[in-house]
Amino acid sequence: MSQSVTRRQLMATLTAAAGASFSPALASSPSELPLAIPAATPPPFTLCLNMSTLRGHKLGFVKELETASKAGFQHVEIWIETLQQYIKSGGTVADARKVLSDSGIRVENAIGFAPWIIDDDAARAKGLDQMKSEMELLAQIGCKRVATPSIGAQTAEAPTIDLKKAAERYRAILELGDKTGVVPQLEMWGFSKNLSRVSEVMYVALETGHPSARLLLDIYHIFKGGSSLDSLPLIGKPAIEVFHVNDYPANMTRQVITDADRVYPGDGVAPIKETLKRIKDPNKSIILSLEVFNKSYYAQDAMTVAKTSMEKMKKMVAGV
């Protein structure tokens, strides 16, 4: 009997102790409780430099990164060809990773030109092999994205590609991305015979039925291809991770303007702030990458161009 009472007393004691440990009345005073740390809100935009902006200076892989870093950039888009040339000249992947680490730079995307969309089956198969090889190289330096424009199907003489076939072919490289960890970003070129409008790349991305489908748009190419800014909110926020920014002069129509006519943000008449407001995502930071091919910039000192790029981009996002 005494043992039974003892067990009841013990259970009562344990229950009381457990209750006390979770009782607000018996908890530590508010001043003694740990403060809840709110989740950090991502900045609306991440400033990035596309190496097209310095491409005419012919600095090479290492100098491009060093110049961007000294100008204040921590995020860049590289050109795959420049990385490949660095490795052909004796550099290694490990060396490239060290340069990136030493420069405090992250490669957000890479510009490549593998012909993945063309009709010729044999040539397209070679294009997929090229893309797989390039993706594997990019993965080794920590780059998780690659631009995939309609290369090989962009000229006026190119055949018109059925959008369902384009979707099948885009899905094929998305599946390569599943294997390599590098996601192909479907890039719209406003001058291209194929995939020149927002509606076309949207259709192709949706028709793949693949969750990793992403669009790579550009302020200049939206103007060049004749797409409306009002179509941007229809895309859906997950579909845009990287967005190319630039400006264009007032004295040119979309029919005659070319890649080389792009200028710094703020030096033209493009509706940049309106565009950024339409793509802004409260849940993530959109990577804004400055992409220009301006020969007058190439004639200037590379560091001047890089620093001017950063200054112009800071003004571009102010107040958006």
XYZ file of N, CA and C in Angstrom, residues 24-175:
456
model
N 3.234 29.824 -18.300
C 3.684 31.195 -18.504
C 3.875 31.932 -17.187
N 3.047 31.612 -16.197
C 3.126 32.317 -14.925
C 4.423 32.025 -14.216
N 4.972 30.826 -14.423
C 6.183 30.435 -13.721
C 7.425 30.593 -14.591
N 7.246 31.054 -15.843
C 8.395 31.203 -16.731
C 9.233 32.390 -16.305
N 10.396 32.503 -16.914
C 11.272 33.619 -16.612
C 10.585 34.932 -16.966
N 11.003 35.986 -16.378
C 10.436 37.300 -16.666
C 10.762 37.680 -18.104
N 9.933 38.580 -18.709
C 10.167 38.941 -20.113
C 11.581 39.425 -20.397
N 12.166 40.097 -19.449
C 13.511 40.603 -19.679
C 14.541 39.493 -19.762
N 14.178 38.312 -19.246
C 15.114 37.202 -19.253
C 14.905 36.279 -20.454
N 13.764 36.446 -21.167
C 13.477 35.580 -22.304
C 14.298 36.002 -23.516
N 14.744 35.034 -24.341
C 15.486 35.398 -25.556
C 14.579 36.141 -26.533
N 15.095 37.166 -27.154
C 14.321 37.939 -28.116
C 14.215 37.175 -29.435
N 13.028 37.182 -30.042
C 12.838 36.551 -31.351
C 13.490 37.428 -32.411
N 14.311 36.829 -33.262
C 14.995 37.572 -34.314
C 14.177 37.444 -35.598
N 13.649 38.564 -36.118
C 12.841 38.475 -37.338
C 13.690 38.035 -38.520
N 13.033 37.321 -39.425
C 13.747 36.871 -40.630
C 14.183 38.088 -41.439
N 15.395 38.043 -41.953
C 15.924 39.165 -42.717
C 15.139 39.322 -44.023
N 14.736 40.537 -44.326
C 14.035 40.817 -45.572
C 15.059 40.982 -46.690
N 14.928 40.215 -47.762
C 15.921 40.341 -48.832
C 15.794 41.694 -49.510
N 16.907 42.256 -49.977
C 16.801 43.506 -50.735
C 16.015 43.246 -52.011
N 15.256 44.215 -52.486
C 14.442 43.954 -53.689
C 15.270 43.613 -54.913
N 16.490 44.163 -54.973
C 17.321 43.941 -56.149
C 18.774 43.692 -55.750
N 19.416 42.831 -56.514
C 20.850 42.564 -56.367
C 21.554 43.100 -57.605
N 22.543 43.964 -57.420
C 23.232 44.584 -58.546
C 24.329 43.667 -59.066
N 24.349 43.494 -60.369
C 25.223 42.520 -61.009
C 25.793 43.131 -62.292
N 26.979 42.727 -62.668
C 27.604 43.226 -63.893
C 27.751 42.098 -64.904
N 27.122 42.268 -66.050
C 27.342 41.348 -67.161
C 28.650 41.752 -67.826
N 29.518 40.793 -68.046
C 30.844 41.109 -68.567
C 30.836 41.568 -70.017
N 29.670 41.588 -70.660
C 29.558 42.250 -71.960
C 29.971 43.712 -71.839
N 29.700 44.295 -70.678
C 29.976 45.709 -70.443
C 31.469 46.012 -70.508
N 32.307 45.005 -70.200
C 33.765 45.162 -70.258
C 34.388 44.317 -71.369
N 33.563 43.669 -72.150
C 34.061 42.674 -73.099
C 35.017 43.277 -74.126
N 34.733 44.489 -74.560
C 35.578 45.118 -75.551
C 36.956 45.497 -75.050
N 37.146 45.482 -73.731
C 38.458 45.786 -73.161
C 39.410 44.593 -73.226
N 38.843 43.409 -73.471
C 39.647 42.179 -73.614
C 40.578 41.974 -72.409
N 39.986 42.035 -71.225
C 40.763 41.905 -69.994
C 41.092 40.463 -69.643
N 40.266 39.541 -70.086
C 40.427 38.147 -69.675
C 39.673 37.871 -68.388
N 39.525 36.619 -68.071
C 38.694 36.170 -66.952
C 39.089 36.816 -65.625
N 40.356 36.768 -65.279
C 40.804 37.244 -63.968
C 40.653 38.753 -63.845
N 41.120 39.500 -64.822
C 41.076 40.962 -64.757
C 39.646 41.485 -64.772
N 38.774 40.805 -65.498
C 37.368 41.206 -65.484
C 36.803 41.126 -64.067
N 37.064 40.023 -63.394
C 36.559 39.845 -62.037
C 37.180 40.847 -61.079
N 38.473 41.062 -61.190
C 39.147 42.008 -60.304
C 38.618 43.427 -60.507
N 38.378 43.786 -61.759
C 37.857 45.122 -62.058
C 36.454 45.293 -61.492
N 35.616 44.293 -61.693
C 34.244 44.353 -61.162
C 34.256 44.458 -59.642
N 35.113 43.671 -59.003
C 35.188 43.678 -57.545
C 35.633 45.037 -57.013
N 36.658 45.616 -57.618
C 37.161 46.919 -57.169
C 36.126 48.028 -57.372
N 35.229 47.834 -58.324
C 34.170 48.814 -58.572
C 32.992 48.637 -57.617
N 33.034 47.574 -56.799
C 31.980 47.361 -55.814
C 31.003 46.255 -56.128
N 31.195 45.549 -57.230
C 30.279 44.455 -57.578
C 30.673 43.170 -56.850
N 29.665 42.481 -56.323
C 29.857 41.174 -55.706
C 29.174 40.071 -56.508
N 28.488 40.474 -57.576
C 27.735 39.526 -58.406
C 27.999 39.845 -59.871
N 28.249 38.816 -60.680
C 28.546 39.019 -62.094
C 27.886 37.939 -62.946
N 27.760 38.263 -64.233
C 27.465 37.276 -65.269
C 28.727 37.164 -66.121
N 29.237 35.979 -66.237
C 30.426 35.777 -67.064
C 30.017 35.262 -68.438
N 30.960 35.310 -69.368
C 30.784 34.671 -70.666
C 31.565 33.363 -70.630
N 30.908 32.274 -70.982
C 31.531 30.954 -70.905
C 32.820 30.911 -71.718
N 32.810 31.555 -72.869
C 33.993 31.565 -73.730
C 35.222 32.120 -72.998
N 35.015 33.145 -72.181
C 36.130 33.756 -71.452
C 36.687 32.795 -70.400
N 35.805 32.088 -69.725
C 36.239 31.082 -68.754
C 36.971 29.944 -69.456
N 36.435 29.491 -70.585
C 37.079 28.406 -71.327
C 38.473 28.817 -71.809
N 38.602 30.050 -72.255
C 39.898 30.528 -72.732
C 40.904 30.596 -71.585
N 40.427 30.973 -70.410
C 41.285 31.008 -69.217
C 41.836 29.614 -68.912
N 40.980 28.610 -69.027
C 41.406 27.237 -68.750
C 42.330 26.725 -69.853
N 42.021 27.066 -71.108
C 42.909 26.657 -72.211
C 44.301 27.268 -72.074
N 44.365 28.437 -71.448
C 45.645 29.139 -71.301
C 46.439 28.682 -70.084
N 45.952 27.662 -69.391
C 46.705 27.110 -68.274
C 46.045 27.221 -66.922
N 44.975 27.994 -66.828
C 44.256 28.068 -65.561
C 43.482 26.785 -65.295
N 43.132 26.564 -64.063
C 42.349 25.387 -63.692
C 41.032 25.830 -63.055
N 40.128 24.884 -62.921
C 38.865 25.182 -62.241
C 39.129 25.622 -60.800
N 40.079 24.945 -60.159
C 40.434 25.329 -58.788
C 40.975 26.761 -58.747
N 41.775 27.113 -59.748
C 42.287 28.480 -59.839
C 41.140 29.477 -59.998
N 40.183 29.134 -60.842
C 39.035 30.015 -61.078
C 38.234 30.215 -59.799
N 38.032 29.136 -59.063
C 37.306 29.246 -57.797
C 38.051 30.148 -56.821
N 39.374 30.055 -56.795
C 40.177 30.885 -55.899
C 40.088 32.359 -56.289
N 40.124 32.621 -57.596
C 39.995 34.005 -58.062
C 38.649 34.581 -57.626
N 37.606 33.792 -57.770
C 36.274 34.235 -57.356
C 36.229 34.495 -55.857
N 36.804 33.577 -55.088
C 36.825 33.733 -53.636
C 37.631 34.956 -53.216
N 38.801 35.122 -53.817
C 39.658 36.256 -53.476
C 39.011 37.586 -53.859
N 38.224 37.573 -54.930
C 37.576 38.799 -55.397
C 36.268 39.083 -54.666
N 35.786 38.094 -53.900
C 34.497 38.261 -53.232
C 33.346 38.317 -54.208
N 33.477 37.551 -55.309
C 32.505 37.592 -56.411
C 31.744 36.283 -56.504
N 30.455 36.396 -56.796
C 29.623 35.224 -57.068
C 29.143 35.290 -58.514
N 29.302 34.204 -59.244
C 28.821 34.139 -60.628
C 27.347 33.726 -60.603
N 26.475 34.658 -60.959
C 25.038 34.406 -60.898
C 24.503 33.731 -62.150
N 25.165 33.975 -63.269
C 24.674 33.437 -64.533
C 25.831 33.455 -65.519
N 25.702 32.692 -66.580
C 26.739 32.656 -67.604
C 26.103 32.785 -68.975
N 26.811 33.438 -69.868
C 26.313 33.663 -71.226
C 26.956 32.639 -72.158
N 26.114 31.800 -72.755
C 26.596 30.771 -73.664
C 25.743 30.723 -74.915
N 26.215 30.011 -75.909
C 25.537 30.013 -77.202
C 25.446 28.621 -77.804
N 25.070 27.649 -77.003
C 24.872 26.297 -77.514
C 23.559 26.246 -78.315
N 23.580 25.713 -79.541
C 22.388 25.691 -80.390
C 21.411 24.568 -80.012
N 20.602 24.815 -79.030
C 19.689 23.801 -78.486
C 18.327 23.779 -79.170
N 17.989 24.857 -79.912
C 16.609 25.009 -80.387
C 16.436 24.687 -81.864
N 17.513 24.528 -82.605
C 17.442 24.411 -84.063
C 16.766 23.122 -84.513
N 16.279 23.123 -85.757
C 15.540 21.976 -86.299
C 16.434 20.793 -86.655
N 17.652 21.063 -87.103
C 18.548 19.994 -87.535
C 18.865 19.068 -86.354
N 18.420 17.819 -86.446
C 18.543 16.893 -85.317
C 19.995 16.649 -84.914
N 20.847 16.427 -85.902
C 22.252 16.109 -85.605
C 22.954 17.319 -84.979
N 22.716 18.500 -85.563
C 23.348 19.707 -85.030
C 22.806 20.037 -83.640
N 21.520 19.776 -83.436
C 20.932 20.042 -82.114
C 21.496 19.081 -81.069
N 21.732 17.828 -81.465
C 22.327 16.860 -80.538
C 23.719 17.310 -80.108
N 24.498 17.840 -81.071
C 25.811 18.385 -80.725
C 25.675 19.585 -79.791
N 24.628 20.384 -80.045
C 24.381 21.536 -79.187
C 24.076 21.133 -77.762
N 23.328 20.046 -77.606
C 23.021 19.565 -76.256
C 24.274 19.020 -75.572
N 25.137 18.353 -76.340
C 26.405 17.892 -75.766
C 27.247 19.080 -75.318
N 27.258 20.134 -76.137
C 27.997 21.349 -75.781
C 27.429 21.961 -74.508
N 26.107 22.025 -74.446
C 25.487 22.633 -73.270
C 25.763 21.823 -72.008
N 25.712 20.510 -72.106
C 25.982 19.662 -70.949
C 27.406 19.895 -70.443
N 28.362 19.950 -71.378
C 29.750 20.183 -71.004
C 29.917 21.544 -70.336
N 29.256 22.551 -70.887
C 29.361 23.897 -70.323
C 28.684 23.976 -68.956
N 27.557 23.317 -68.820
C 26.877 23.288 -67.519
C 27.759 22.641 -66.447
N 28.392 21.552 -66.811
C 29.259 20.859 -65.851
C 30.425 21.743 -65.426
N 30.970 22.496 -66.364
C 32.052 23.426 -66.031
C 31.552 24.526 -65.105
N 30.400 25.081 -65.420
C 29.838 26.153 -64.592
C 29.548 25.666 -63.180
N 29.019 24.451 -63.078
C 28.714 23.902 -61.754
C 29.962 23.832 -60.888
N 31.094 23.576 -61.501
C 32.341 23.446 -60.744
C 32.823 24.777 -60.158
N 32.385 25.886 -60.737
C 32.780 27.179 -60.170
C 31.646 27.809 -59.365
N 30.563 27.049 -59.154
C 29.472 27.519 -58.311
C 28.396 28.316 -59.016
N 28.411 28.328 -60.346
C 27.380 29.045 -61.101
C 26.177 28.126 -61.307
N 24.983 28.603 -60.972
C 23.779 27.767 -61.006
C 22.840 28.078 -62.163
N 23.251 28.987 -63.058
C 22.367 29.359 -64.168
C 23.184 29.535 -65.446
N 22.500 29.365 -66.594
C 23.123 29.645 -67.879
C 22.057 30.209 -68.818
N 22.414 31.242 -69.569
C 21.485 31.843 -70.524
C 21.335 30.950 -71.742
N 20.101 30.796 -72.210
C 19.851 29.964 -73.386
C 18.952 30.723 -74.369
N 19.551 31.546 -75.222
C 18.785 32.249 -76.252
C 18.541 31.345 -77.457
N 17.849 31.896 -78.445
C 17.497 31.116 -79.643
C 18.623 31.133 -80.666
N 19.834 30.830 -80.219
C 20.995 30.857 -81.108
C 20.831 29.824 -82.222
N 21.157 30.233 -83.443
C 20.983 29.354 -84.592
C 19.636 29.500 -85.252
N 18.706 30.163 -84.564
C 17.363 30.360 -85.120
C 16.965 31.827 -85.029
N 17.986 32.712 -84.960
C 17.703 34.124 -84.722
C 17.707 34.995 -85.984
N 18.313 34.518 -87.062
C 18.434 35.359 -88.249
C 17.119 35.424 -89.023
N 17.019 36.439 -89.886
C 15.802 36.607 -90.689
C 15.568 35.426 -91.615
N 16.649 34.755 -92.000
C 16.533 33.612 -92.923
C 16.190 32.305 -92.204
N 16.248 32.304 -90.903
C 15.985 31.068 -90.141
C 14.517 30.667 -90.266
N 14.247 29.365 -90.267
C 12.842 28.936 -90.307
C 12.127 29.269 -89.011
N 10.828 29.455 -89.119
C 10.020 29.685 -87.922
C 9.835 28.359 -87.195
N 10.170 28.337 -85.923
C 10.079 27.103 -85.143
C 8.759 27.056 -84.393
N 8.060 25.961 -84.560
C 6.804 25.760 -83.842
C 7.048 25.865 -82.337
N 6.208 26.630 -81.644
C 6.448 26.884 -80.225
C 6.337 25.619 -79.380
N 5.523 24.671 -79.796
C 5.454 23.407 -79.044
C 6.757 22.629 -79.171
N 7.351 22.672 -80.359
C 8.651 22.023 -80.526
C 9.719 22.757 -79.713
N 9.626 24.087 -79.703
C 10.568 24.861 -78.898
C 10.447 24.483 -77.420
N 9.218 24.255 -76.970
C 9.004 23.859 -75.581
C 9.599 22.486 -75.292
N 9.443 21.556 -76.225
C 10.034 20.227 -76.060
C 11.557 20.329 -75.959
N 12.131 21.189 -76.780
C 13.589 21.333 -76.799
C 14.088 22.074 -75.551
N 13.296 23.033 -75.087
C 13.677 23.715 -73.842
C 13.587 22.743 -72.665
N 12.565 21.901 -72.676
C 12.461 20.909 -71.596
C 13.676 19.972 -71.599
N 14.160 19.631 -72.789
C 15.319 18.735 -72.865
C 16.530 19.337 -72.165
N 16.738 20.653 -72.293
C 17.896 21.248 -71.617
C 17.594 21.535 -70.146
N 16.313 21.693 -69.810
C 15.958 21.779 -68.389
C 16.288 20.464 -67.681
N 16.084 19.356 -68.388
C 16.418 18.056 -67.805
C 17.927 17.886 -67.670
